[in-house]
CSV table of C-alpha atoms in Angstrom, one decimal:
chain,number,residue,atom,x,y,z
A,1,MET,CA,0.0,0.0,0.0
A,2,GLY,CA,1.6,3.3,-1.1
A,3,MET,CA,0.4,6.8,-0.1
A,4,ILE,CA,-3.2,6.8,1.0
A,5,GLY,CA,-5.2,9.4,-0.9
A,6,THR,CA,-8.7,8.0,-0.2
A,7,VAL,CA,-10.1,6.1,2.8
A,8,GLY,CA,-13.5,4.4,2.8
A,9,LEU,CA,-15.5,3.8,6.0
A,10,VAL,CA,-18.0,1.0,6.6
A,11,LEU,CA,-20.0,1.4,9.8
A,12,HIS,CA,-21.9,-0.9,12.2
A,13,PRO,CA,-25.6,-0.2,11.8
A,14,ARG,CA,-26.2,0.6,15.4
A,15,ARG,CA,-23.0,0.8,17.5
A,16,ASP,CA,-21.7,4.3,18.4
A,17,SER,CA,-18.7,4.9,16.2
A,18,GLU,CA,-18.4,8.7,16.8
A,19,THR,CA,-15.0,8.7,18.5
A,20,ALA,CA,-13.5,6.5,15.9
A,21,ILE,CA,-15.0,8.5,13.1
A,22,GLU,CA,-13.6,11.8,14.6
A,23,THR,CA,-10.2,10.3,14.9
A,24,ILE,CA,-10.2,9.1,11.3
A,25,VAL,CA,-11.6,12.3,9.8
A,26,SER,CA,-9.1,14.6,11.7
A,27,TRP,CA,-6.2,12.2,10.5
A,28,ALA,CA,-7.5,12.4,7.0
A,29,THR,CA,-8.1,16.2,7.0
A,30,ALA,CA,-4.5,16.8,8.2
A,31,ARG,CA,-3.2,14.7,5.3
A,32,GLY,CA,-5.5,15.9,2.5
A,33,VAL,CA,-7.0,12.4,2.4
A,34,THR,CA,-10.6,12.1,1.0
A,35,VAL,CA,-13.1,10.2,3.2
A,36,LEU,CA,-15.7,8.1,1.5
A,37,GLY,CA,-18.8,6.6,3.0
A,38,LEU,CA,-21.8,4.6,1.8
A,39,PRO,CA,-25.0,6.6,1.0
A,40,ASP,CA,-27.0,5.2,3.9
A,41,GLU,CA,-24.1,5.7,6.4
A,42,VAL,CA,-22.4,9.0,5.3
A,43,ASP,CA,-24.7,11.2,7.3
A,44,ARG,CA,-23.2,9.6,10.5
A,45,ILE,CA,-19.7,10.3,9.4
A,46,HIS,CA,-18.9,14.0,8.8
A,47,CYS,CA,-19.9,16.8,6.5
A,48,SER,CA,-16.5,16.4,4.7
A,49,ALA,CA,-17.2,12.8,3.8
A,50,VAL,CA,-18.4,11.9,0.3
A,51,ALA,CA,-21.3,9.5,-0.3
A,52,VAL,CA,-20.6,7.0,-3.0
A,53,GLU,CA,-22.1,3.7,-4.2
A,54,PRO,CA,-20.4,0.5,-2.9
A,55,GLU,CA,-18.7,-0.2,-6.2
A,56,VAL,CA,-17.2,3.3,-6.4
A,57,LEU,CA,-16.1,3.0,-2.7
A,58,CYS,CA,-14.3,-0.2,-3.5
A,59,GLU,CA,-12.8,1.2,-6.7
A,60,ARG,CA,-11.5,4.5,-5.2
A,61,ALA,CA,-10.5,3.7,-1.7
A,62,ASP,CA,-6.8,3.0,-0.9
A,63,LEU,CA,-7.8,1.7,2.5
A,64,LEU,CA,-11.1,0.5,4.0
A,65,VAL,CA,-11.8,0.9,7.7
A,66,SER,CA,-14.4,-1.3,9.2
A,67,LEU,CA,-15.9,0.2,12.4
A,68,GLY,CA,-18.0,-2.4,14.3
A,69,GLY,CA,-17.6,-6.0,15.2
A,70,ASP,CA,-17.0,-9.3,13.3
A,71,GLY,CA,-20.3,-8.8,11.3
A,72,THR,CA,-19.2,-5.4,10.0
A,73,MET,CA,-15.8,-6.8,9.1
A,74,LEU,CA,-17.3,-9.7,7.2
A,75,ARG,CA,-19.6,-7.3,5.4
A,76,THR,CA,-16.6,-5.1,4.4
A,77,MET,CA,-14.7,-8.2,3.2
A,78,ARG,CA,-17.7,-9.3,1.0
A,79,LEU,CA,-18.0,-5.7,-0.3
A,80,ILE,CA,-14.3,-5.6,-1.4
A,81,ALA,CA,-14.0,-9.3,-2.4
A,82,GLY,CA,-11.6,-9.9,-5.2
A,83,LEU,CA,-9.7,-6.5,-4.8
A,84,LYS,CA,-6.5,-6.0,-3.0
A,85,THR,CA,-7.6,-3.0,-1.1
A,86,PRO,CA,-6.5,-3.6,2.6
A,87,ILE,CA,-9.1,-3.5,5.4
A,88,LEU,CA,-8.3,-2.2,8.9
A,89,GLY,CA,-10.8,-3.7,11.3
A,90,VAL,CA,-11.6,-1.5,14.3
A,91,ASN,CA,-13.6,-3.2,17.1
A,92,LEU,CA,-16.5,-1.2,18.8
A,93,GLY,CA,-17.8,-3.1,21.8
A,94,LYS,CA,-17.4,-6.7,22.7
A,95,LEU,CA,-14.2,-8.7,21.8
A,96,GLY,CA,-14.2,-9.9,18.2
A,97,PHE,CA,-12.0,-12.2,16.2
A,98,LEU,CA,-11.6,-10.3,13.0
A,99,ALA,CA,-11.0,-6.7,14.0
A,100,GLU,CA,-7.3,-5.9,14.4
A,101,ILE,CA,-7.6,-3.2,17.0
A,102,ASP,CA,-9.9,-1.6,19.6
A,103,VAL,CA,-11.0,2.1,19.2
A,104,ASP,CA,-8.5,3.4,21.8
A,105,GLU,CA,-5.6,2.0,19.6
A,106,LEU,CA,-6.8,3.8,16.5
A,107,PRO,CA,-4.5,6.9,16.6
A,108,GLU,CA,-1.4,4.6,17.1
A,109,ALA,CA,-2.7,2.3,14.2
A,110,LEU,CA,-3.1,5.3,11.8
A,111,SER,CA,0.5,6.4,12.7
A,112,ALA,CA,1.7,2.9,12.0
A,113,ILE,CA,0.0,3.0,8.6
A,114,ASP,CA,1.5,6.4,7.9
A,115,GLU,CA,5.0,5.0,8.7
A,116,HIS,CA,4.4,1.7,6.8
A,117,ARG,CA,4.8,-0.3,10.1
A,118,TYR,CA,2.2,-3.0,9.2
A,119,THR,CA,1.7,-6.1,7.1
A,120,VAL,CA,-1.2,-7.1,4.9
A,121,GLU,CA,-2.5,-10.7,5.1
A,122,PRO,CA,-4.7,-12.5,2.6
A,123,ARG,CA,-8.0,-14.1,3.7
A,124,MET,CA,-9.8,-16.9,1.8
A,125,ALA,CA,-13.5,-17.0,0.9
A,126,VAL,CA,-15.8,-19.8,-0.2
A,127,ARG,CA,-18.0,-19.2,-3.2
A,128,ALA,CA,-21.1,-21.0,-4.6
A,129,ALA,CA,-23.6,-20.3,-7.4
A,130,LEU,CA,-27.3,-20.7,-6.3
A,131,GLY,CA,-30.0,-22.1,-8.5
A,132,ASP,CA,-31.2,-18.7,-9.6
A,133,GLY,CA,-27.7,-17.9,-11.0
A,134,GLN,CA,-26.8,-15.7,-8.0
A,135,GLU,CA,-23.2,-16.1,-7.0
A,136,VAL,CA,-22.5,-15.8,-3.2
A,137,THR,CA,-19.2,-15.3,-1.4
A,138,ALA,CA,-18.6,-16.0,2.3
A,139,PHE,CA,-15.6,-15.3,4.5
A,140,ASN,CA,-16.9,-17.3,7.4
A,141,ASP,CA,-19.1,-20.0,6.0
A,142,ILE,CA,-21.9,-21.1,3.7
A,143,ALA,CA,-24.3,-23.4,5.6
A,144,LEU,CA,-27.2,-25.5,4.4
A,145,VAL,CA,-29.5,-25.4,7.3
A,146,ARG,CA,-32.7,-27.3,8.1
A,147,VAL,CA,-35.9,-25.3,8.2
A,148,PRO,CA,-37.7,-26.1,11.6
A,149,GLY,CA,-40.5,-28.6,11.0
A,150,ASP,CA,-39.4,-29.4,7.5
A,151,GLY,CA,-37.1,-32.4,7.9
A,152,ILE,CA,-33.4,-32.7,8.4
A,153,ALA,CA,-30.5,-31.8,6.1
A,154,ALA,CA,-29.7,-35.0,4.2
A,155,VAL,CA,-26.8,-34.1,2.0
A,156,SER,CA,-24.3,-36.1,0.0
A,157,VAL,CA,-20.8,-34.6,-0.3
A,158,ALA,CA,-18.6,-35.3,-3.4
A,159,VAL,CA,-15.0,-34.0,-3.7
A,160,GLN,CA,-13.7,-33.4,-7.3
A,161,GLY,CA,-16.8,-35.3,-8.5
A,162,HIS,CA,-16.1,-38.4,-6.3
A,163,PRO,CA,-18.8,-39.3,-3.8
A,164,PHE,CA,-17.4,-39.2,-0.3
A,165,VAL,CA,-19.9,-39.0,2.6
A,166,ARG,CA,-23.6,-38.6,3.3
A,167,TYR,CA,-24.5,-36.5,6.2
A,168,ALA,CA,-27.9,-36.3,8.0
A,169,ALA,CA,-27.7,-33.3,10.3
A,170,ASP,CA,-29.3,-30.0,11.4
A,171,ALA,CA,-26.9,-28.3,9.0
A,172,VAL,CA,-23.9,-28.9,6.8
A,173,ILE,CA,-21.4,-26.0,7.0
A,174,MET,CA,-18.6,-25.2,4.5
A,175,ALA,CA,-16.3,-23.0,6.5
A,176,THR,CA,-13.1,-21.1,5.7
A,177,SER,CA,-10.2,-21.1,8.2
A,178,THR,CA,-11.4,-17.7,9.3
A,179,GLY,CA,-14.9,-19.2,9.9
A,180,SER,CA,-13.4,-22.2,11.8
A,181,THR,CA,-14.0,-20.3,15.0
A,182,ALA,CA,-17.6,-19.4,14.2
A,183,TYR,CA,-20.6,-21.7,13.4
A,184,SER,CA,-18.1,-24.5,12.5
A,185,PHE,CA,-16.5,-24.4,16.0
A,186,SER,CA,-19.9,-24.5,17.7
A,187,ALA,CA,-20.7,-27.6,15.7
A,188,GLY,CA,-17.5,-29.4,17.0
A,189,GLY,CA,-15.1,-28.4,14.2
A,190,PRO,CA,-11.4,-27.7,14.8
A,191,ILE,CA,-9.7,-24.3,15.2
A,192,VAL,CA,-7.8,-23.7,12.0
A,193,SER,CA,-5.1,-21.1,11.6
A,194,PRO,CA,-6.2,-18.3,9.2
A,195,LEU,CA,-3.0,-18.9,7.2
A,196,VAL,CA,-4.2,-22.4,6.2
A,197,GLU,CA,-5.3,-22.5,2.6
A,198,GLY,CA,-8.2,-24.9,2.9
A,199,PHE,CA,-11.8,-25.2,4.0
A,200,LEU,CA,-13.9,-27.4,6.2
A,201,VAL,CA,-17.1,-29.4,5.7
A,202,VAL,CA,-18.8,-29.8,9.1
A,203,PRO,CA,-22.1,-31.4,10.1
A,204,ALA,CA,-24.0,-29.7,12.9
A,205,ALA,CA,-25.9,-32.0,15.3
A,206,ALA,CA,-25.3,-34.9,13.0
A,207,HIS,CA,-27.9,-37.7,13.0
A,208,SER,CA,-25.6,-39.9,10.8
A,209,SER,CA,-23.1,-42.4,12.3
A,210,PHE,CA,-20.2,-40.5,10.6
A,211,ASN,CA,-20.3,-37.1,12.3
A,212,ARG,CA,-16.7,-35.8,11.7
A,213,ALA,CA,-15.6,-32.6,9.9
A,214,VAL,CA,-13.6,-33.0,6.7
A,215,MET,CA,-10.7,-30.6,5.8
A,216,LEU,CA,-10.1,-30.0,2.1
A,217,SER,CA,-7.5,-28.3,0.1
A,218,ALA,CA,-8.3,-24.8,-1.4
A,219,ASP,CA,-8.0,-26.3,-4.9
A,220,GLU,CA,-10.6,-29.0,-4.4
A,221,GLU,CA,-14.3,-28.5,-5.5
A,222,VAL,CA,-17.1,-29.8,-3.3
A,223,THR,CA,-20.5,-30.7,-4.7
A,224,LEU,CA,-23.3,-31.0,-2.2
A,225,GLU,CA,-26.5,-32.7,-3.3
A,226,LEU,CA,-29.7,-32.7,-1.3
A,227,LEU,CA,-30.9,-36.3,-1.0
A,228,PRO,CA,-34.6,-37.4,-1.5
A,229,THR,CA,-35.0,-37.7,2.3
A,230,SER,CA,-33.9,-34.1,2.9
A,231,GLY,CA,-36.2,-31.3,3.9
A,232,THR,CA,-36.0,-27.9,2.2
A,233,LEU,CA,-32.8,-26.2,3.3
A,234,ALA,CA,-31.9,-22.5,3.8
A,235,VAL,CA,-28.6,-21.3,2.3
A,236,GLU,CA,-26.9,-19.1,4.9
A,237,VAL,CA,-24.0,-16.9,3.7
A,238,ASP,CA,-22.1,-15.6,6.7
A,239,GLY,CA,-25.3,-16.0,8.7
A,240,ALA,CA,-27.7,-14.3,6.3
A,241,VAL,CA,-30.3,-16.4,4.4
A,242,MET,CA,-29.7,-16.0,0.7
A,243,GLY,CA,-31.9,-18.7,-0.8
A,244,THR,CA,-33.3,-22.2,-0.4
A,245,LEU,CA,-32.6,-25.6,-1.8
A,246,ALA,CA,-34.9,-28.6,-2.3
A,247,PRO,CA,-34.3,-32.3,-2.6
A,248,GLY,CA,-32.4,-33.1,-5.8
A,249,ASP,CA,-30.7,-29.6,-5.9
A,250,ARG,CA,-26.9,-29.3,-6.0
A,251,LEU,CA,-24.5,-26.7,-4.8
A,252,ASN,CA,-20.9,-26.5,-6.0
A,253,VAL,CA,-18.5,-24.8,-3.5
A,254,THR,CA,-15.0,-23.6,-4.3
A,255,ALA,CA,-12.4,-21.7,-2.4
A,256,VAL,CA,-11.1,-18.3,-3.5
A,257,LEU,CA,-7.6,-17.5,-2.3
A,258,GLY,CA,-6.7,-13.9,-1.4
A,259,ALA,CA,-10.3,-12.8,-1.8
A,260,SER,CA,-9.6,-10.0,0.7
A,261,TRP,CA,-6.6,-8.5,2.5
A,262,VAL,CA,-6.5,-7.4,6.1
A,263,VAL,CA,-4.1,-5.0,7.8
A,264,ARG,CA,-2.1,-6.6,10.5
A,265,LEU,CA,-0.2,-4.4,13.0
A,266,GLY,CA,1.2,-7.3,15.1
A,267,THR,CA,-0.4,-6.2,18.3
A,268,THR,CA,-2.2,-9.5,18.9
A,269,THR,CA,-2.1,-12.9,17.3
A,270,PHE,CA,-5.0,-15.1,16.1
A,271,TYR,CA,-4.1,-17.5,19.0
A,272,GLU,CA,-4.3,-14.8,21.7
A,273,ARG,CA,-7.7,-13.8,20.3
A,274,ALA,CA,-8.9,-17.4,20.2
A,275,ARG,CA,-7.8,-18.0,23.8
A,276,ARG,CA,-9.7,-15.0,25.0
A,277,LYS,CA,-12.8,-15.3,22.8
A,278,LEU,CA,-13.2,-19.1,23.1
A,279,ARG,CA,-11.8,-19.4,26.6
A,280,VAL,CA,-9.2,-21.9,25.4
A,281,ASN,CA,-7.5,-23.1,28.6
A,282,GLY,CA,-7.3,-26.8,28.4
A,283,SER,CA,-7.8,-29.4,31.1
A,284,ALA,CA,-7.9,-28.9,34.8
A,285,GLU,CA,-5.4,-31.9,34.8
A,286,VAL,CA,-2.7,-29.6,33.6
A,287,ASP,CA,-3.3,-26.5,35.7
């Protein structure tokens, strides 16, 4: 990242981001940096901010700043997917996984960016095309989830066209390494380093005798087919329902390497965040 001429802000819909916004706007003003915001958010930023459509924001910004929590960071990543514009995640409120810093660390972070004391790390996504032709991209997970009262998720999983396993479960989750600490983790999946280039297929509340997660390479394609015994399933993309699938429908899922890039300042590691957020302590036997 060279000299920053334009910075784009993406805001949490409700959390108070006033302090962070003031810090960024005064930093930008002092350096002649243009601040861009989204049309429905710009009135919360500053009179000097310019409202632009999402595609223009992505095209023009040299740096995106996500102000919120993990959900805002995921939304920013989806917004910029496929471009190398780095994202600085600023956490407002409770501890998150994806934001790099808390609000009180923002002045120091902006100084570090000024002085090029940071690194940029790639993040992988998973992508699928829904039946209506809509392509969806997720940075945590794509999940096929049973609709209450409408039967279980009965899904066959094929890798590179070769049938592998059939799951009967409440959901089948395709998670990135970033998403390994989200829905996948609550379903019993492993914690995966964000530097691993691969993705997980994890059943949640499996009714089948085989109930283990499968870890795949980023260059393998997975085909999920809903079996005749399956109910209608909701397709959740990073937690938002984007469509439904019926028995007989198929979903092809592939990994996208370097789908977004995040600013790392080296203040905390993934493992420190995982220990705090997931209360990873281990056994009483070893304390």
